[in-house]
Amino acid sequence: MSPETVLAATDAAIASPSFSTDAFDACVMQTYGRFPIALERGEGCRVWDTEGRSYLDFVAGIATCTLGHAHPDLIDAISDQIRKLHHVSNLYYIPEQGQLAAWLTANSCADRVFFCNSGAEANEAAIKLARKYGNTVLGVENPIILTAQASFHGRTLAAVTATGQPKYHKGFQPLVQGFRYVPYNDLAALEATLAELDAAGETPAAILLEPLQGEGGVNPGDRAYFQAVRQLCDQRQMLLILDEVQVGMGRSGKLWGYENLGIEPDAFTVAKGLGGGVPIGALLVRESCNILQAGEHASTFGGNPLACRAGLAIAQVMDRDQLLANVQARGEQLRSGLQELVDRYPNLLAGVRGWGLINGLVLRNDPTVTPIALVKAAIEQGLLLVPAGAEVVRFVPPLIVSAAEIDEALAMTERALLAIAGA
């Protein structure tokens, strides 16, 4: 195209009051399987599409919009910050970054924070931390990082290698070396793998686990398993690193998922809910593994004033409005309601699992009642849900969700289920 043609097309696109999926698909890479609605605004736990139809949002940007949509505290914080200073380099001190780091360390087992932009980047930082720990502390040239089968740690090359799901690896070989996968919540299998590594002369430097596997099917960690893993890590000088990207910042009913398991990690990652939808991620570490030095890791946008001001707003509202109590109460209400659906439709539904406001409805092996089919039927009812694996539909509403909205979502879910089951 000529410069004039490009400019004209750009002006027309910006000025156009209507949305076209054809125009969108003509210029955006097809890396997502999108549902056929276009969302343009939101308030609280509801969003509206370009046709004016409203939806109850139990996806929340996939467990990201902590305070829902258009929350006044987040609006005020971001508006105020962008009028002052929205981005500078980490070549300089950033007061908002220091304030958010202080809140995070005061409210966790961590002593230090590295800021980045996403969960995948936070996990990349954790992987580099484990590699350096293996090299410099354990004196191992090629350290191994253990991760779990059915895990999910992100889409960058090292993070997707850490992800213990072959479907995410397909087409991207060769993968990053130095990872071994073990079954989740299976101590005997972990001990067997460690014995195999010992016999082969290989040294594990860290184990990276989700306290609850989100994308892998909403599988909560077993308390006894994680406590045994903590003991193994202590005995073998391995780092225990937890991926709190999906369950952190209160979604599990505790501020951090590890609190549900009665352990403390050496390091953990967080993103999603930390900024309530403003991109931010972080690696939090205890002083004992605070080994990354100046020049060894960095991020241009990580911890900039705007993102950190958003994070501070989320933290302040969580403290002021006691959101954890709401997460616990609404989570119990949601699980109870979903269990009632399981009891009413045992031929279609197999169970419910989760913590706080991350819950999975487990489907039976029925060719008509699949996660995608149920999500599509729920959209028709005005409810947004998200699949999690081959047999689970995930319910992850904003942490501000009300009792009335939980009841409304349960009724919509039942109608959607009956619509696809032909009942």
CSV table of C-alpha atoms in Angstrom, one decimal:
chain,number,residue,atom,x,y,z
A,1,MET,CA,0.0,0.0,0.0
A,2,SER,CA,1.0,3.6,-0.6
A,3,PRO,CA,1.5,5.9,2.4
A,4,GLU,CA,-1.7,7.7,1.4
A,5,THR,CA,-3.7,4.5,1.2
A,6,VAL,CA,-2.5,3.4,4.6
A,7,LEU,CA,-3.3,6.8,6.2
A,8,ALA,CA,-6.8,6.8,4.7
A,9,ALA,CA,-7.5,3.2,5.9
A,10,THR,CA,-6.2,4.2,9.4
A,11,ASP,CA,-8.3,7.3,9.6
A,12,ALA,CA,-11.4,5.3,8.5
A,13,ALA,CA,-10.8,2.6,11.0
A,14,ILE,CA,-10.4,5.0,13.9
A,15,ALA,CA,-13.5,7.0,12.9
A,16,SER,CA,-15.7,4.1,12.3
A,17,PRO,CA,-18.5,3.8,14.9
A,18,SER,CA,-19.2,0.1,14.1
A,19,PHE,CA,-17.3,-3.0,14.7
A,20,SER,CA,-16.7,-5.7,12.0
A,21,THR,CA,-15.3,-9.1,12.8
A,22,ASP,CA,-14.2,-9.4,9.1
A,23,ALA,CA,-12.2,-6.2,9.4
A,24,PHE,CA,-10.7,-7.4,12.6
A,25,ASP,CA,-9.7,-10.8,11.2
A,26,ALA,CA,-8.2,-9.2,8.2
A,27,CYS,CA,-5.4,-7.6,10.2
A,28,VAL,CA,-5.1,-9.5,13.5
A,29,MET,CA,-3.1,-12.7,13.7
A,30,GLN,CA,-5.4,-15.7,14.3
A,31,THR,CA,-3.7,-17.0,17.4
A,32,TYR,CA,-6.9,-17.2,19.4
A,33,GLY,CA,-10.1,-19.1,18.9
A,34,ARG,CA,-12.5,-16.3,19.7
A,35,PHE,CA,-16.2,-16.5,20.7
A,36,PRO,CA,-18.4,-14.3,18.3
A,37,ILE,CA,-19.0,-11.4,20.6
A,38,ALA,CA,-17.1,-8.0,20.8
A,39,LEU,CA,-17.0,-6.4,24.3
A,40,GLU,CA,-16.8,-2.6,24.5
A,41,ARG,CA,-17.6,-1.6,28.1
A,42,GLY,CA,-18.1,-2.9,31.6
A,43,GLU,CA,-19.2,-2.0,35.1
A,44,GLY,CA,-18.7,-4.2,38.2
A,45,CYS,CA,-19.3,-7.8,37.2
A,46,ARG,CA,-21.0,-7.0,33.9
A,47,VAL,CA,-19.8,-6.2,30.4
A,48,TRP,CA,-21.7,-5.1,27.3
A,49,ASP,CA,-21.0,-6.0,23.7
A,50,THR,CA,-21.0,-3.8,20.6
A,51,GLU,CA,-24.7,-4.7,20.1
A,52,GLY,CA,-25.7,-3.5,23.5
A,53,ARG,CA,-26.3,-6.9,25.1
A,54,SER,CA,-25.1,-7.3,28.7
A,55,TYR,CA,-23.3,-10.4,30.2
A,56,LEU,CA,-22.5,-11.4,33.7
A,57,ASP,CA,-18.7,-11.8,33.6
A,58,PHE,CA,-17.4,-14.9,35.3
A,59,VAL,CA,-14.2,-14.9,33.3
A,60,ALA,CA,-12.9,-11.6,34.5
A,61,GLY,CA,-10.2,-11.5,31.9
A,62,ILE,CA,-9.3,-15.1,33.0
A,63,ALA,CA,-9.0,-14.4,36.7
A,64,THR,CA,-7.5,-11.0,36.2
A,65,CYS,CA,-10.1,-8.2,36.8
A,66,THR,CA,-9.9,-8.4,40.6
A,67,LEU,CA,-12.2,-5.4,41.1
A,68,GLY,CA,-14.3,-6.1,38.1
A,69,HIS,CA,-14.7,-3.4,35.5
A,70,ALA,CA,-14.6,0.4,35.8
A,71,HIS,CA,-14.0,0.3,39.6
A,72,PRO,CA,-13.8,3.9,40.8
A,73,ASP,CA,-10.7,3.4,42.9
A,74,LEU,CA,-8.8,2.0,39.9
A,75,ILE,CA,-10.1,4.7,37.6
A,76,ASP,CA,-9.0,7.4,40.0
A,77,ALA,CA,-5.6,5.9,40.7
A,78,ILE,CA,-4.7,5.4,37.0
A,79,SER,CA,-6.1,8.8,35.9
A,80,ASP,CA,-4.1,10.6,38.6
A,81,GLN,CA,-0.9,8.7,37.8
A,82,ILE,CA,-1.1,9.2,34.0
A,83,ARG,CA,-1.5,12.9,34.5
A,84,LYS,CA,1.8,12.9,36.5
A,85,LEU,CA,4.1,10.2,35.1
A,86,HIS,CA,3.2,7.0,33.5
A,87,HIS,CA,6.6,5.5,32.5
A,88,VAL,CA,10.2,5.9,33.2
A,89,SER,CA,13.2,3.5,33.0
A,90,ASN,CA,14.4,1.3,35.9
A,91,LEU,CA,17.6,3.3,35.5
A,92,TYR,CA,16.0,5.5,38.1
A,93,TYR,CA,14.1,4.9,41.4
A,94,ILE,CA,10.4,4.6,41.0
A,95,PRO,CA,8.5,5.5,44.2
A,96,GLU,CA,5.3,3.6,43.3
A,97,GLN,CA,7.3,0.5,42.6
A,98,GLY,CA,8.9,0.7,46.0
A,99,GLN,CA,5.5,1.2,47.7
A,100,LEU,CA,4.0,-1.8,45.9
A,101,ALA,CA,7.0,-4.0,46.7
A,102,ALA,CA,6.7,-3.0,50.4
A,103,TRP,CA,3.1,-4.0,50.5
A,104,LEU,CA,3.8,-7.3,48.8
A,105,THR,CA,6.7,-8.2,51.1
A,106,ALA,CA,4.8,-7.1,54.2
A,107,ASN,CA,1.9,-9.4,53.2
A,108,SER,CA,3.8,-12.5,52.2
A,109,CYS,CA,6.8,-14.7,53.1
A,110,ALA,CA,9.0,-12.8,50.5
A,111,ASP,CA,11.7,-10.3,51.1
A,112,ARG,CA,12.4,-8.9,47.6
A,113,VAL,CA,10.4,-8.3,44.4
A,114,PHE,CA,11.3,-8.1,40.7
A,115,PHE,CA,8.6,-6.5,38.5
A,116,CYS,CA,7.8,-7.4,34.9
A,117,ASN,CA,4.6,-7.4,32.7
A,118,SER,CA,2.9,-10.8,32.8
A,119,GLY,CA,2.8,-14.2,34.3
A,120,ALA,CA,4.9,-15.7,31.6
A,121,GLU,CA,7.6,-13.1,32.2
A,122,ALA,CA,7.4,-13.7,35.9
A,123,ASN,CA,7.9,-17.4,35.4
A,124,GLU,CA,10.8,-16.7,33.0
A,125,ALA,CA,12.4,-14.8,35.8
A,126,ALA,CA,11.8,-17.7,38.2
A,127,ILE,CA,13.4,-20.1,35.7
A,128,LYS,CA,16.5,-17.9,35.4
A,129,LEU,CA,16.6,-17.7,39.2
A,130,ALA,CA,16.5,-21.5,39.4
A,131,ARG,CA,19.2,-21.8,36.8
A,132,LYS,CA,21.5,-19.3,38.5
A,133,TYR,CA,20.9,-21.0,41.9
A,134,GLY,CA,21.9,-24.3,40.4
A,135,ASN,CA,25.0,-22.9,38.8
A,136,THR,CA,26.3,-20.7,41.6
A,137,VAL,CA,24.9,-22.1,44.9
A,138,LEU,CA,24.8,-25.8,44.0
A,139,GLY,CA,27.7,-25.7,41.6
A,140,VAL,CA,25.8,-27.6,38.9
A,141,GLU,CA,26.5,-26.9,35.3
A,142,ASN,CA,23.2,-28.2,33.9
A,143,PRO,CA,20.6,-28.0,36.7
A,144,ILE,CA,17.2,-29.6,36.3
A,145,ILE,CA,13.9,-27.9,37.0
A,146,LEU,CA,11.0,-30.2,37.9
A,147,THR,CA,7.4,-29.2,36.9
A,148,ALA,CA,4.1,-30.9,37.0
A,149,GLN,CA,2.1,-32.7,34.4
A,150,ALA,CA,-1.0,-30.8,33.4
A,151,SER,CA,0.6,-27.5,34.5
A,152,PHE,CA,0.5,-24.2,32.8
A,153,HIS,CA,3.2,-21.5,33.1
A,154,GLY,CA,2.9,-19.3,30.1
A,155,ARG,CA,3.6,-19.1,26.3
A,156,THR,CA,7.1,-17.9,26.1
A,157,LEU,CA,9.6,-20.6,25.1
A,158,ALA,CA,11.0,-21.5,28.5
A,159,ALA,CA,7.6,-21.1,30.2
A,160,VAL,CA,5.8,-23.2,27.7
A,161,THR,CA,8.6,-25.9,28.1
A,162,ALA,CA,7.9,-25.7,31.8
A,163,THR,CA,4.2,-26.3,31.1
A,164,GLY,CA,3.6,-30.0,31.4
A,165,GLN,CA,1.1,-30.3,28.6
A,166,PRO,CA,2.4,-31.7,25.2
A,167,LYS,CA,-0.3,-30.0,23.2
A,168,TYR,CA,1.3,-26.6,24.0
A,169,HIS,CA,4.7,-27.9,22.8
A,170,LYS,CA,3.6,-29.1,19.4
A,171,GLY,CA,5.3,-27.2,16.6
A,172,PHE,CA,7.8,-25.3,18.8
A,173,GLN,CA,10.6,-27.8,19.1
A,174,PRO,CA,13.4,-27.8,20.0
A,175,LEU,CA,12.2,-26.9,23.5
A,176,VAL,CA,14.4,-25.5,26.2
A,177,GLN,CA,16.5,-28.2,27.9
A,178,GLY,CA,16.6,-28.9,31.6
A,179,PHE,CA,13.0,-29.7,32.5
A,180,ARG,CA,11.5,-32.9,33.9
A,181,TYR,CA,7.8,-33.5,34.5
A,182,VAL,CA,6.2,-35.3,37.4
A,183,PRO,CA,2.5,-36.1,38.2
A,184,TYR,CA,0.8,-33.5,40.3
A,185,ASN,CA,0.0,-34.4,43.9
A,186,ASP,CA,1.9,-37.7,43.6
A,187,LEU,CA,4.7,-37.9,46.2
A,188,ALA,CA,5.8,-41.4,45.2
A,189,ALA,CA,6.2,-40.4,41.6
A,190,LEU,CA,8.2,-37.4,42.6
A,191,GLU,CA,10.5,-39.4,44.8
A,192,ALA,CA,11.0,-41.9,42.0
A,193,THR,CA,11.9,-39.2,39.6
A,194,LEU,CA,14.4,-37.8,42.1
A,195,ALA,CA,15.9,-41.2,42.5
A,196,GLU,CA,16.2,-41.5,38.7
A,197,LEU,CA,18.0,-38.2,38.5
A,198,ASP,CA,20.4,-39.2,41.3
A,199,ALA,CA,21.2,-42.4,39.4
A,200,ALA,CA,21.9,-40.5,36.2
A,201,GLY,CA,24.1,-38.0,38.0
A,202,GLU,CA,21.7,-35.1,37.3
A,203,THR,CA,20.9,-32.5,40.0
A,204,PRO,CA,17.5,-30.8,40.4
A,205,ALA,CA,17.8,-27.1,41.4
A,206,ALA,CA,14.1,-26.3,41.8
A,207,ILE,CA,10.6,-27.6,41.6
A,208,LEU,CA,8.0,-25.2,40.1
A,209,LEU,CA,4.4,-25.9,41.0
A,210,GLU,CA,1.0,-24.2,40.9
A,211,PRO,CA,-0.7,-24.3,44.3
A,212,LEU,CA,-3.8,-25.0,42.3
A,213,GLN,CA,-3.6,-26.0,38.6
A,214,GLY,CA,-5.9,-23.6,36.7
A,215,GLU,CA,-5.6,-24.3,33.0
A,216,GLY,CA,-5.0,-27.9,33.8
A,217,GLY,CA,-8.5,-28.4,35.1
A,218,VAL,CA,-8.8,-26.5,38.4
A,219,ASN,CA,-6.9,-29.1,40.4
A,220,PRO,CA,-6.2,-28.0,44.0
A,221,GLY,CA,-2.9,-28.9,45.5
A,222,ASP,CA,-2.9,-31.6,48.2
A,223,ARG,CA,-1.8,-30.2,51.5
A,224,ALA,CA,0.1,-33.3,52.6
A,225,TYR,CA,1.8,-33.5,49.2
A,226,PHE,CA,3.0,-29.9,49.3
A,227,GLN,CA,4.3,-30.2,52.8
A,228,ALA,CA,6.3,-33.2,51.8
A,229,VAL,CA,7.6,-31.4,48.8
A,230,ARG,CA,8.7,-28.5,51.1
A,231,GLN,CA,10.6,-31.1,53.3
A,232,LEU,CA,12.3,-32.6,50.2
A,233,CYS,CA,13.4,-29.2,49.0
A,234,ASP,CA,14.9,-28.4,52.4
A,235,GLN,CA,16.7,-31.8,52.5
A,236,ARG,CA,18.1,-31.5,49.0
A,237,GLN,CA,18.7,-27.8,48.9
A,238,MET,CA,16.2,-27.4,46.1
A,239,LEU,CA,14.2,-24.2,45.6
A,240,LEU,CA,10.4,-24.5,45.9
A,241,ILE,CA,9.0,-22.0,43.5
A,242,LEU,CA,5.2,-21.6,43.3
A,243,ASP,CA,3.3,-20.2,40.3
A,244,GLU,CA,0.6,-18.0,41.9
A,245,VAL,CA,-0.2,-16.2,38.7
A,246,GLN,CA,-3.8,-17.4,38.7
A,247,VAL,CA,-4.6,-18.0,42.4
A,248,GLY,CA,-2.6,-15.1,43.9
A,249,MET,CA,-3.9,-11.8,45.1
A,250,GLY,CA,-6.9,-13.3,47.0
A,251,ARG,CA,-8.5,-15.5,44.4
A,252,SER,CA,-8.0,-18.6,46.4
A,253,GLY,CA,-9.7,-17.1,49.5
A,254,LYS,CA,-6.3,-16.5,51.0
A,255,LEU,CA,-4.1,-13.7,49.8
A,256,TRP,CA,-1.7,-16.4,48.4
A,257,GLY,CA,-2.5,-19.9,47.3
A,258,TYR,CA,0.4,-21.3,49.4
A,259,GLU,CA,-1.5,-20.3,52.6
A,260,ASN,CA,-4.1,-23.0,51.8
A,261,LEU,CA,-1.3,-25.6,51.9
A,262,GLY,CA,0.4,-24.7,55.2
A,263,ILE,CA,3.8,-24.0,53.6
A,264,GLU,CA,6.0,-21.1,52.5
A,265,PRO,CA,7.9,-21.2,49.2
A,266,ASP,CA,11.4,-19.9,48.5
A,267,ALA,CA,10.0,-17.9,45.6
A,268,PHE,CA,6.7,-17.3,43.9
A,269,THR,CA,5.3,-15.6,40.8
A,270,VAL,CA,2.2,-13.4,40.5
A,271,ALA,CA,0.5,-11.4,37.7
A,272,LYS,CA,-3.1,-11.4,36.5
A,273,GLY,CA,-5.0,-10.0,39.6
A,274,LEU,CA,-2.0,-8.0,40.8
A,275,GLY,CA,-3.0,-5.1,38.5
A,276,GLY,CA,-6.6,-5.8,38.1
A,277,GLY,CA,-6.3,-5.8,34.3
A,278,VAL,CA,-3.4,-3.4,34.0
A,279,PRO,CA,-0.4,-5.5,32.8
A,280,ILE,CA,2.0,-6.3,35.6
A,281,GLY,CA,3.8,-9.4,36.9
A,282,ALA,CA,6.3,-10.0,39.6
A,283,LEU,CA,8.7,-12.6,41.0
A,284,LEU,CA,8.9,-12.5,44.8
A,285,VAL,CA,11.8,-14.2,46.6
A,286,ARG,CA,13.1,-14.8,50.1
A,287,GLU,CA,16.5,-13.3,50.9
A,288,SER,CA,18.1,-16.7,50.9
A,289,CYS,CA,17.6,-16.9,47.1
A,290,ASN,CA,17.9,-13.2,46.3
A,291,ILE,CA,20.8,-13.9,43.9
A,292,LEU,CA,20.0,-12.1,40.7
A,293,GLN,CA,22.4,-9.2,40.4
A,294,ALA,CA,22.5,-5.9,38.5
A,295,GLY,CA,22.5,-6.6,34.7
A,296,GLU,CA,21.4,-10.2,35.0
A,297,HIS,CA,17.7,-9.6,34.4
A,298,ALA,CA,15.6,-6.6,33.4
A,299,SER,CA,12.3,-5.4,31.9
A,300,THR,CA,11.7,-2.1,30.1
A,301,PHE,CA,8.1,-1.8,31.3
A,302,GLY,CA,8.4,-3.8,34.5
A,303,GLY,CA,7.3,-1.9,37.6
A,304,ASN,CA,6.6,1.4,35.8
A,305,PRO,CA,4.6,4.1,37.7
A,306,LEU,CA,1.3,3.4,36.0
A,307,ALA,CA,1.3,-0.3,36.5
A,308,CYS,CA,2.4,-0.1,40.1
A,309,ARG,CA,-0.1,2.6,40.9
A,310,ALA,CA,-2.8,0.2,39.7
A,311,GLY,CA,-1.4,-2.6,41.9
A,312,LEU,CA,-1.4,-0.3,44.9
A,313,ALA,CA,-5.1,0.6,44.2
A,314,ILE,CA,-5.9,-3.1,44.1
A,315,ALA,CA,-4.0,-3.7,47.4
A,316,GLN,CA,-5.7,-0.8,49.1
A,317,VAL,CA,-9.2,-1.9,48.1
A,318,MET,CA,-8.5,-5.4,49.2
A,319,ASP,CA,-7.4,-4.2,52.6
A,320,ARG,CA,-10.2,-1.6,53.0
A,321,ASP,CA,-13.1,-3.6,51.8
A,322,GLN,CA,-12.0,-6.9,53.3
A,323,LEU,CA,-12.3,-8.7,49.9
A,324,LEU,CA,-10.9,-11.9,51.2
A,325,ALA,CA,-14.0,-12.4,53.4
A,326,ASN,CA,-16.2,-11.9,50.3
A,327,VAL,CA,-14.1,-14.3,48.3
A,328,GLN,CA,-14.5,-17.0,51.0
A,329,ALA,CA,-18.3,-16.5,51.4
A,330,ARG,CA,-19.1,-16.2,47.7
A,331,GLY,CA,-16.8,-19.1,46.9
A,332,GLU,CA,-18.6,-21.4,49.3
A,333,GLN,CA,-22.0,-20.2,47.9
A,334,LEU,CA,-20.8,-20.9,44.3
A,335,ARG,CA,-19.4,-24.4,45.1
A,336,SER,CA,-22.6,-25.3,47.0
A,337,GLY,CA,-24.7,-24.1,44.1
A,338,LEU,CA,-22.7,-26.0,41.6
A,339,GLN,CA,-22.8,-29.1,43.7
A,340,GLU,CA,-26.5,-28.9,43.7
A,341,LEU,CA,-26.4,-28.9,39.9
A,342,VAL,CA,-24.1,-32.0,40.0
A,343,ASP,CA,-26.6,-33.7,42.3
A,344,ARG,CA,-29.6,-32.8,40.0
A,345,TYR,CA,-27.8,-33.8,36.8
A,346,PRO,CA,-25.4,-36.7,37.7
A,347,ASN,CA,-25.6,-38.0,34.1
A,348,LEU,CA,-24.1,-34.8,32.8
A,349,LEU,CA,-21.9,-33.5,35.7
A,350,ALA,CA,-19.2,-35.3,37.6
A,351,GLY,CA,-18.2,-32.9,40.4
A,352,VAL,CA,-17.0,-29.5,41.6
A,353,ARG,CA,-13.5,-28.5,42.8
A,354,GLY,CA,-11.7,-25.3,43.6
A,355,TRP,CA,-10.8,-22.7,46.2
A,356,GLY,CA,-12.3,-19.3,46.8
A,357,LEU,CA,-13.4,-17.8,43.5
A,358,ILE,CA,-11.6,-20.2,41.2
A,359,ASN,CA,-13.9,-23.1,40.7
A,360,GLY,CA,-14.3,-25.8,38.1
A,361,LEU,CA,-17.5,-27.7,37.1
A,362,VAL,CA,-16.4,-31.1,36.0
A,363,LEU,CA,-18.4,-32.6,33.1
A,364,ARG,CA,-19.1,-36.2,32.3
A,365,ASN,CA,-17.7,-37.7,29.2
A,366,ASP,CA,-20.7,-36.7,27.0
A,367,PRO,CA,-20.1,-35.8,23.4
A,368,THR,CA,-22.8,-33.1,23.5
A,369,VAL,CA,-22.0,-31.5,26.9
A,370,THR,CA,-18.4,-30.4,26.4
A,371,PRO,CA,-16.7,-27.4,28.0
A,372,ILE,CA,-16.8,-25.4,24.7
A,373,ALA,CA,-20.5,-26.3,24.2
A,374,LEU,CA,-21.4,-25.3,27.7
A,375,VAL,CA,-19.5,-22.0,27.4
A,376,LYS,CA,-21.2,-21.2,24.1
A,377,ALA,CA,-24.6,-22.0,25.6
A,378,ALA,CA,-23.8,-19.9,28.6
A,379,ILE,CA,-23.0,-16.9,26.4
A,380,GLU,CA,-26.5,-17.3,24.9
A,381,GLN,CA,-27.9,-17.0,28.4
A,382,GLY,CA,-25.8,-13.9,29.1
A,383,LEU,CA,-23.1,-15.5,31.2
A,384,LEU,CA,-19.3,-15.6,30.4
A,385,LEU,CA,-17.4,-18.7,31.5
A,386,VAL,CA,-14.1,-20.2,30.4
A,387,PRO,CA,-13.0,-23.8,29.7
A,388,ALA,CA,-10.2,-25.4,31.7
A,389,GLY,CA,-8.9,-28.6,30.1
A,390,ALA,CA,-10.9,-31.2,28.3
A,391,GLU,CA,-13.6,-31.7,31.0
A,392,VAL,CA,-13.9,-28.6,33.1
A,393,VAL,CA,-15.6,-25.2,32.9
A,394,ARG,CA,-14.0,-22.6,35.1
A,395,PHE,CA,-15.9,-19.9,37.1
A,396,VAL,CA,-13.6,-17.0,38.0
A,397,PRO,CA,-15.7,-13.9,38.6
A,398,PRO,CA,-14.3,-10.6,40.0
A,399,LEU,CA,-13.6,-10.7,43.7
A,400,ILE,CA,-16.3,-8.1,44.3
A,401,VAL,CA,-19.0,-10.5,43.0
A,402,SER,CA,-22.3,-10.3,45.1
A,403,ALA,CA,-24.5,-13.1,46.4
A,404,ALA,CA,-27.2,-12.1,44.0
A,405,GLU,CA,-24.8,-12.4,41.1
A,406,ILE,CA,-23.7,-15.8,42.2
A,407,ASP,CA,-27.3,-17.0,42.2
A,408,GLU,CA,-27.9,-15.4,38.8
A,409,ALA,CA,-24.9,-17.2,37.4
A,410,LEU,CA,-26.0,-20.5,38.8
A,411,ALA,CA,-29.5,-20.2,37.2
A,412,MET,CA,-27.9,-19.2,33.8
A,413,THR,CA,-25.5,-22.2,34.1
A,414,GLU,CA,-28.5,-24.6,34.6
A,415,ARG,CA,-30.4,-23.1,31.7
A,416,ALA,CA,-27.3,-23.4,29.5
A,417,LEU,CA,-26.7,-27.0,30.6
A,418,LEU,CA,-30.3,-28.0,29.8
A,419,ALA,CA,-30.2,-26.2,26.4
A,420,ILE,CA,-27.3,-28.3,25.1
A,421,ALA,CA,-28.4,-31.5,26.8
A,422,GLY,CA,-31.8,-31.3,25.1
A,423,ALA,CA,-33.7,-31.6,28.4
